[in-house]
GROMACS .gro file of C-alpha atoms in nm:
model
  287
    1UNK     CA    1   0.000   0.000   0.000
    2UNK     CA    2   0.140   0.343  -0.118
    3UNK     CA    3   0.173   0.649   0.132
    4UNK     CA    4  -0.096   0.810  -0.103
    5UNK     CA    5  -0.324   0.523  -0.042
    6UNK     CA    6  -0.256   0.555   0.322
    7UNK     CA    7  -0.322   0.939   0.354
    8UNK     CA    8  -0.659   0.904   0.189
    9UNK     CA    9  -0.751   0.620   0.438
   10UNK     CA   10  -0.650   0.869   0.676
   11UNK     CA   11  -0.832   1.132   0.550
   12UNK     CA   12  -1.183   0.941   0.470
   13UNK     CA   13  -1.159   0.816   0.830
   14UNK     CA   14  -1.114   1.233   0.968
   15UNK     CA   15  -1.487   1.235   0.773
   16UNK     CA   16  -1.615   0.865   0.914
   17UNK     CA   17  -1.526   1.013   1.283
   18UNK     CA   18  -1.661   1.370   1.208
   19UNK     CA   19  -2.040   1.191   1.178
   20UNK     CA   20  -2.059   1.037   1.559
   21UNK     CA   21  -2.065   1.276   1.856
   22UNK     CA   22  -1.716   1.139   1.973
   23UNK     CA   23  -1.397   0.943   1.856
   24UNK     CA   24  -1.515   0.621   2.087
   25UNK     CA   25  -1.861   0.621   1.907
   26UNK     CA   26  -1.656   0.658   1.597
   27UNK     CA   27  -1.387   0.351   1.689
   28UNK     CA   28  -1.712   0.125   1.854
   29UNK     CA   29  -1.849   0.141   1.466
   30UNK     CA   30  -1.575   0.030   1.355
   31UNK     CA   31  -1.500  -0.379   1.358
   32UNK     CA   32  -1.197  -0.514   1.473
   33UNK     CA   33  -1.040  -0.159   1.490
   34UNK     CA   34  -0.905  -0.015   1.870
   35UNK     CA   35  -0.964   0.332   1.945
   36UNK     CA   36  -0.590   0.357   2.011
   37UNK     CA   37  -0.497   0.210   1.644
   38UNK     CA   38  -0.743   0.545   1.528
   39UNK     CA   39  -0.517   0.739   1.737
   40UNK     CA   40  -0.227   0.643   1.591
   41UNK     CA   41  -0.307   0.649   1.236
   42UNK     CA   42  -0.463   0.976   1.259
   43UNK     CA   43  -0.155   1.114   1.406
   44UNK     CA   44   0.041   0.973   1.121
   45UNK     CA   45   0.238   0.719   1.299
   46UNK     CA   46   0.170   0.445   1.064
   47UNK     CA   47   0.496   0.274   1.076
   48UNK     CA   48   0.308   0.029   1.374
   49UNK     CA   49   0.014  -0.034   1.168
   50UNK     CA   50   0.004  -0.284   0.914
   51UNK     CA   51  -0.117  -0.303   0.558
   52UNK     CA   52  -0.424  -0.516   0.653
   53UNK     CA   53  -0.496  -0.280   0.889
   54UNK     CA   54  -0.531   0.006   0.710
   55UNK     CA   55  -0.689  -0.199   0.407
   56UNK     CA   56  -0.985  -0.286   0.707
   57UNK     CA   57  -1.045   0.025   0.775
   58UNK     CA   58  -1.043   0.159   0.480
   59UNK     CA   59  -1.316  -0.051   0.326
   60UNK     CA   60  -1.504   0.060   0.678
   61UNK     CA   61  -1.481   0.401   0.621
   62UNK     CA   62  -1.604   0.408   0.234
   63UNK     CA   63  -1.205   0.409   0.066
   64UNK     CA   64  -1.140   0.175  -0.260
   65UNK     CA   65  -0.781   0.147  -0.369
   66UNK     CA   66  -0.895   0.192  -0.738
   67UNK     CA   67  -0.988   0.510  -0.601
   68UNK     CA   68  -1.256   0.676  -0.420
   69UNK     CA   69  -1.611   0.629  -0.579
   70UNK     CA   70  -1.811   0.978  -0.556
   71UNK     CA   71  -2.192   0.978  -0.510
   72UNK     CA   72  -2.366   1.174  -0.681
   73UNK     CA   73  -2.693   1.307  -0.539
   74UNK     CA   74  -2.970   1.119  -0.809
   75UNK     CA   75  -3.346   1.121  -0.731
   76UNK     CA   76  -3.287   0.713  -0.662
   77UNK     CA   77  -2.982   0.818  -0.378
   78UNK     CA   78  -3.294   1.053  -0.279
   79UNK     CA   79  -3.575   0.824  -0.215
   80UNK     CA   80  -3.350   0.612  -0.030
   81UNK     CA   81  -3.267   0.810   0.196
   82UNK     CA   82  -3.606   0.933   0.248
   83UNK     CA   83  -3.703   0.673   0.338
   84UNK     CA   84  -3.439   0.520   0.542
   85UNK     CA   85  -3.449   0.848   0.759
   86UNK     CA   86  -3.794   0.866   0.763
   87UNK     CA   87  -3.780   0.437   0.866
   88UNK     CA   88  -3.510   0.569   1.129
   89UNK     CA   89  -3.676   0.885   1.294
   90UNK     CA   90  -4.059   0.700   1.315
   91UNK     CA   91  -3.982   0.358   1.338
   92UNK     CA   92  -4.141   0.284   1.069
   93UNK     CA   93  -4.111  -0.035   0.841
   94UNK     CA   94  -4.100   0.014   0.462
   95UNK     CA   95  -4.065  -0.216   0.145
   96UNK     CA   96  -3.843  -0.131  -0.072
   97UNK     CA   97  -3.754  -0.201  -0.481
   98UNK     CA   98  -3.504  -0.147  -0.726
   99UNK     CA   99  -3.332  -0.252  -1.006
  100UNK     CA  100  -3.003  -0.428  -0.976
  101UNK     CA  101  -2.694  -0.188  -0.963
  102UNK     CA  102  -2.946   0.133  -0.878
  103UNK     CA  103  -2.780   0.197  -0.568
  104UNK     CA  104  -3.025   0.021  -0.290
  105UNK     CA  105  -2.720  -0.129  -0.144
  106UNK     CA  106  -2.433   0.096  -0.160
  107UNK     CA  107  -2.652   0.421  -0.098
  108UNK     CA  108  -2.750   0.282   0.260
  109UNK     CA  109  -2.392   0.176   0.342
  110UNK     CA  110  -2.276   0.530   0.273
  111UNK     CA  111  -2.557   0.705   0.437
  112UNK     CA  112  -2.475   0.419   0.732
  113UNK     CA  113  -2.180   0.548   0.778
  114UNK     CA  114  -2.250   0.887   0.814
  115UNK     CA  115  -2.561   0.830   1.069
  116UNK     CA  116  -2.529   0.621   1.410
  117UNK     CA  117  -2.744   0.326   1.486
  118UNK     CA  118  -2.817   0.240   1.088
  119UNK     CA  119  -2.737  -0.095   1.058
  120UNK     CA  120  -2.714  -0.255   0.719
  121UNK     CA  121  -2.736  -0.643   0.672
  122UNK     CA  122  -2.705  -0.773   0.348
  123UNK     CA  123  -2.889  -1.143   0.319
  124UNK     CA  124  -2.811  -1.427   0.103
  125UNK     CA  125  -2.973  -1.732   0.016
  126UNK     CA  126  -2.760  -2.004   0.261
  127UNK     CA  127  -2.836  -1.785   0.566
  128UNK     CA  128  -3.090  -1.994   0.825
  129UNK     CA  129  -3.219  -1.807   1.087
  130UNK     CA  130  -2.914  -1.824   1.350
  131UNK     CA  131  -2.725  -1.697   1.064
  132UNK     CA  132  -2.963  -1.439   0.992
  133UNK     CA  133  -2.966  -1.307   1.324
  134UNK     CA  134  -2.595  -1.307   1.359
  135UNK     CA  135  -2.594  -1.080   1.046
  136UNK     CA  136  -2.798  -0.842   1.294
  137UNK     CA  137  -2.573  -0.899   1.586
  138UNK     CA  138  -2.290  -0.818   1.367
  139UNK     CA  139  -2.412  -0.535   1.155
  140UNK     CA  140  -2.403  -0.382   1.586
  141UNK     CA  141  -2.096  -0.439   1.634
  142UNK     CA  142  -2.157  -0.746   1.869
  143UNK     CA  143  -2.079  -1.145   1.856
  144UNK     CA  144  -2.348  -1.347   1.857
  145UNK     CA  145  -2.140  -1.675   1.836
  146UNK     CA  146  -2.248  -1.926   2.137
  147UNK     CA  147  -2.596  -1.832   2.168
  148UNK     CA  148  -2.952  -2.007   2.034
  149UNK     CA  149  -3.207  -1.825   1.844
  150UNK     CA  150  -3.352  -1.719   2.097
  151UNK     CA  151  -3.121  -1.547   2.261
  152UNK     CA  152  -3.021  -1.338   2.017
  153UNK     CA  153  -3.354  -1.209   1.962
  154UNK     CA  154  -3.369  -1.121   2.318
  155UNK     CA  155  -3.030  -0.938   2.258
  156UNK     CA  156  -3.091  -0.794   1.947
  157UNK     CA  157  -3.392  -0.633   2.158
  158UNK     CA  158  -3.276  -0.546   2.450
  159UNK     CA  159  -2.971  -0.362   2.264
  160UNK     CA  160  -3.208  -0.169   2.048
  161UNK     CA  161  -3.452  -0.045   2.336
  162UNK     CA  162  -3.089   0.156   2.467
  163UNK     CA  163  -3.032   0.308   2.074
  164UNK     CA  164  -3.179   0.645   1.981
  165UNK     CA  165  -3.372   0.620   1.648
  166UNK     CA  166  -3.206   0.236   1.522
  167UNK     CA  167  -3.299   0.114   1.208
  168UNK     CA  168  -3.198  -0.188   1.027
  169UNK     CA  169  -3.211  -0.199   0.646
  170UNK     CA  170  -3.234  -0.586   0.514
  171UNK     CA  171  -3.077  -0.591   0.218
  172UNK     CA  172  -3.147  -0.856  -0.053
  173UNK     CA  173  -3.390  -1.014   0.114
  174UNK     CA  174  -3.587  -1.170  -0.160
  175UNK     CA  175  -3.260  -1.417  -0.175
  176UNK     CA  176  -3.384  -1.538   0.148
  177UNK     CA  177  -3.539  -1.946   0.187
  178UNK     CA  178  -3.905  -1.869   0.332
  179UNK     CA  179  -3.787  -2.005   0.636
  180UNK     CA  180  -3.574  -1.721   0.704
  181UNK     CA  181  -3.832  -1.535   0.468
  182UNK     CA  182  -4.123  -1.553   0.709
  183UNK     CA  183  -3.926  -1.501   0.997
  184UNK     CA  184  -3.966  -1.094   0.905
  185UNK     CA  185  -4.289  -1.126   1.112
  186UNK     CA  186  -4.113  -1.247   1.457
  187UNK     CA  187  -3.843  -0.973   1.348
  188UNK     CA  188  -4.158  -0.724   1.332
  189UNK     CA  189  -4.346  -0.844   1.624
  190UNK     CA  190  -4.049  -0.816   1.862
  191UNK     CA  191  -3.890  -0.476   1.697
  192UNK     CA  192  -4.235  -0.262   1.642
  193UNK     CA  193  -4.251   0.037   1.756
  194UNK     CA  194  -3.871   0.010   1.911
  195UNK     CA  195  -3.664   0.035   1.593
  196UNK     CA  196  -3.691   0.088   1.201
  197UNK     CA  197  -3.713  -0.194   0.961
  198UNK     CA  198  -3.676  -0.215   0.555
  199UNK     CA  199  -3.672  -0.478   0.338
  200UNK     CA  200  -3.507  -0.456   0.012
  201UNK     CA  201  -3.490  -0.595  -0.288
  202UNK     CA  202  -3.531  -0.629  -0.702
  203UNK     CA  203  -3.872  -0.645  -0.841
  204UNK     CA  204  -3.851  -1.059  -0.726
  205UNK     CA  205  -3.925  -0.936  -0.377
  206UNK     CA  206  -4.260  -0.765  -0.457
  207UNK     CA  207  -4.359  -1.053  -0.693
  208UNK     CA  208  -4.312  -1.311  -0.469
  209UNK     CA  209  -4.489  -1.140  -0.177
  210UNK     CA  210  -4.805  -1.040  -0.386
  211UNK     CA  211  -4.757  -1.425  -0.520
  212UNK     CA  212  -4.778  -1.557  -0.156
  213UNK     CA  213  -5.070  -1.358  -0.077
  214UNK     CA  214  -5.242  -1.415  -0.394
  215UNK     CA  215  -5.216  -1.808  -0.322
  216UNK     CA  216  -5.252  -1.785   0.044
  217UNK     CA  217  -4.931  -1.880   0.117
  218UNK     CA  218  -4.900  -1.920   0.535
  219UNK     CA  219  -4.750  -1.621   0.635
  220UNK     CA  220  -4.721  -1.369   0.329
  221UNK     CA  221  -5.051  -1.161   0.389
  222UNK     CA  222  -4.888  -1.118   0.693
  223UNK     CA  223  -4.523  -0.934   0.582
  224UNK     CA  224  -4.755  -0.766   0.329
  225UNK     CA  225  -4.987  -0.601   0.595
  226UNK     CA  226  -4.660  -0.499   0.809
  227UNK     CA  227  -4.468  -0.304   0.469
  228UNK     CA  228  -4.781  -0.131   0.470
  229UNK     CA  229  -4.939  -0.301   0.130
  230UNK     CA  230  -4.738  -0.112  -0.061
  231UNK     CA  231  -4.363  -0.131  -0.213
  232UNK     CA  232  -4.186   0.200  -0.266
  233UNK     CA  233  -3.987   0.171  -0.614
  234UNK     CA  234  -3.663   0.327  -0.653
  235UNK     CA  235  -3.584   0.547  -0.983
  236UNK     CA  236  -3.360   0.436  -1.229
  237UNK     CA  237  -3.103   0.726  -1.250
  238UNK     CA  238  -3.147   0.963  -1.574
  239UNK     CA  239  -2.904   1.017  -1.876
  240UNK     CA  240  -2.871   1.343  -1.699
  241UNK     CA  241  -2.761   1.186  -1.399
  242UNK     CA  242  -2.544   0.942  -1.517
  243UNK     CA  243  -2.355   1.196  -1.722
  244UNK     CA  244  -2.307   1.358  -1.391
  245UNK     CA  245  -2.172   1.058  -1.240
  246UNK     CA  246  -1.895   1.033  -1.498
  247UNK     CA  247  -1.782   1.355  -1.468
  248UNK     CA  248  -1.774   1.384  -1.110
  249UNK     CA  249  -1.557   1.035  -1.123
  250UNK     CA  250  -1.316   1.129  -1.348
  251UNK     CA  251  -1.490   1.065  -1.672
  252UNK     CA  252  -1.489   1.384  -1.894
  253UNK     CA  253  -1.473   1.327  -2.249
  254UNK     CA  254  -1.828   1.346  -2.406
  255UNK     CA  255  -1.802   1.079  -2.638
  256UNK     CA  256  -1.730   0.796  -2.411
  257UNK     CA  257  -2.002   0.978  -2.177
  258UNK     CA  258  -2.287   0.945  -2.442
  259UNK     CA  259  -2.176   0.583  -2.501
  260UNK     CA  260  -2.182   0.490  -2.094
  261UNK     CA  261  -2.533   0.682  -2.092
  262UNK     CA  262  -2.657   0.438  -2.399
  263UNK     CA  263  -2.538   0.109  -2.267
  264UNK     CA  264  -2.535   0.096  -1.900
  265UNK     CA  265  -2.915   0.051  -1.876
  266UNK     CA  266  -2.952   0.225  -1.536
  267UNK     CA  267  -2.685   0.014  -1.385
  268UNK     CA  268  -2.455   0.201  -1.231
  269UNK     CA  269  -2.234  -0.120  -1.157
  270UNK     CA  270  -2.187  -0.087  -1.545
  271UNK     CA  271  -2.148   0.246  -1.495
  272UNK     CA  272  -1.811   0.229  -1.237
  273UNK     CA  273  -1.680  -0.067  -1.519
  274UNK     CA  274  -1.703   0.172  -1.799
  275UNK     CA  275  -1.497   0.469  -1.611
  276UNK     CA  276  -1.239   0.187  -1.462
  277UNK     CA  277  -1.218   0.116  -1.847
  278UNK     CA  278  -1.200   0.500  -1.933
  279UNK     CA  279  -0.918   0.557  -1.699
  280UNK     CA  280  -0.729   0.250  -1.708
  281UNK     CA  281  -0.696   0.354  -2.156
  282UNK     CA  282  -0.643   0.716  -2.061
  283UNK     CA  283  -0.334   0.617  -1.853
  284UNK     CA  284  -0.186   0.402  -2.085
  285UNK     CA  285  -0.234   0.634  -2.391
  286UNK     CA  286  -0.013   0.875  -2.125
  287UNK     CA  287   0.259   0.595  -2.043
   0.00000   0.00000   0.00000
């Protein structure tokens, strides 16, 4: 890892800490980090901490060694965090839809990072419930390993009733095996009223709910009653916006601009490619 590398870690963590009301709420967001590392690498004494180290942290606090991916503020960034603030603030419990690569994931990690007690799972299709709920444990900085099912839900509980304004955004749920699916409703019971909760997901997450219902699956008219019958969609971002995006990451030469805007179908996973691609030709046309 280059010194340059290492003084942008440094200064994307200055902005991580700058969001919490103190450099211990900072360092307790931050996994396998010590407050006394932060300290260190702050002050610039890196020579103790090791490349690993700094590549943790970095990922923590929002750095990528190919160089640090800018946000730009879309109408899709916008409705989610609208509604993961709103979620946050009330309590409330939304369902949430977008296509893949719009930003539902990423935009909820940043905006996690910037806001205390916003944790962010993301969920995958091996997880049972133990591991589900381990995901939670985690996403708080805690270790559920040892305890039952049970347990954890009593944990995951009694941590949240000592947050201000929590909120936990499941991410990808639709990959989840009904088991785990259905078990949104114990999450629901337990949490209402105590903490925020969204489910998100691609259009498969609305279809399969309104499927369940429609064929009286046990347990789907219940998950759809609790997202409030309704799924909030997020917006593809515009040609306008995506142009934006380029520019803003580095990308400035019209041509290849128009071509990203006509290809990357709203994805802006396709979108960071095409710049990577940009950049990588613009630097050996320079060598």
């Amino acid at each position: 890892m280059t010194q340059q590398q290492k003084t942008e870690i440094q200064t994307m963590l200055k902005q991580f800490i700058e969001q919490f009301p103190s450099q211990s709420k900072a360092a307790a967001n931050l996994k396998g980090v010590s407050e006394a590392t932060i300290i260190q690498l702050l002050k610039g004494r890196w020579e103790s901490i090791s490349d690993e180290m700094f590549t943790s942290i970095g990922k923590q606090v929002g750095y990528d060694a190919k160089g640090v991916w800018h946000l730009v503020e879309t109408l899709g960034m916008n409705t989610i965090i609208t509604i993961v603030a709103d979620a946050k603030e009330y309590g409330n419990v939304f369902a949430l839809i977008g296509n893949t690569g719009n930003g539902k994931s990423e935009v909820p990690e940043w905006y996690a990072s910037k806001k205390e007690n916003t944790f962010v799972v993301s969920c995958a299709e091996h997880f049972n419930k133990k591991t589900f709920l381990n995901e939670m444990f985690a996403a708080m900085g805690k270790d559920g390993s040892g305890y039952g099912v049970a347990e954890m839900m009593d944990g995951i509980v009694e941590t949240v009733l000592r947050m201000k304004e929590p909120v936990f955004y499941l991410d990808e749920y639709d990959k989840l095996k009904d088991e785990v699916f259905l078990f949104f409703i114990t999450i629901y019971n337990r949490l209402e009223g105590k903490c925020g909760l969204i489910i998100a997901g691609t259009e498969v997450l609305e279809k399969r709910i309104k499927k369940g219902v429609r064929l009286s699956k046990k347990g789907y008219s219940e998950i759809y009653s609790r997202v409030g019958r309704s799924f909030i969609h997020v917006p593809p971002p515009s040609k306008r916006e995506i142009a934006e995006i380029c520019e803003v990451n580095g990308c400035d030469d019209q041509q290849t601009i128009a071509e990203i805007c006509n290809t990357c179908e709203g994805d802006i996973r396709r979108v960071k490619r095409a710049i990577h691609k940009y950049k990588l030709m613009q630097a050996l046309k320079a060598a």
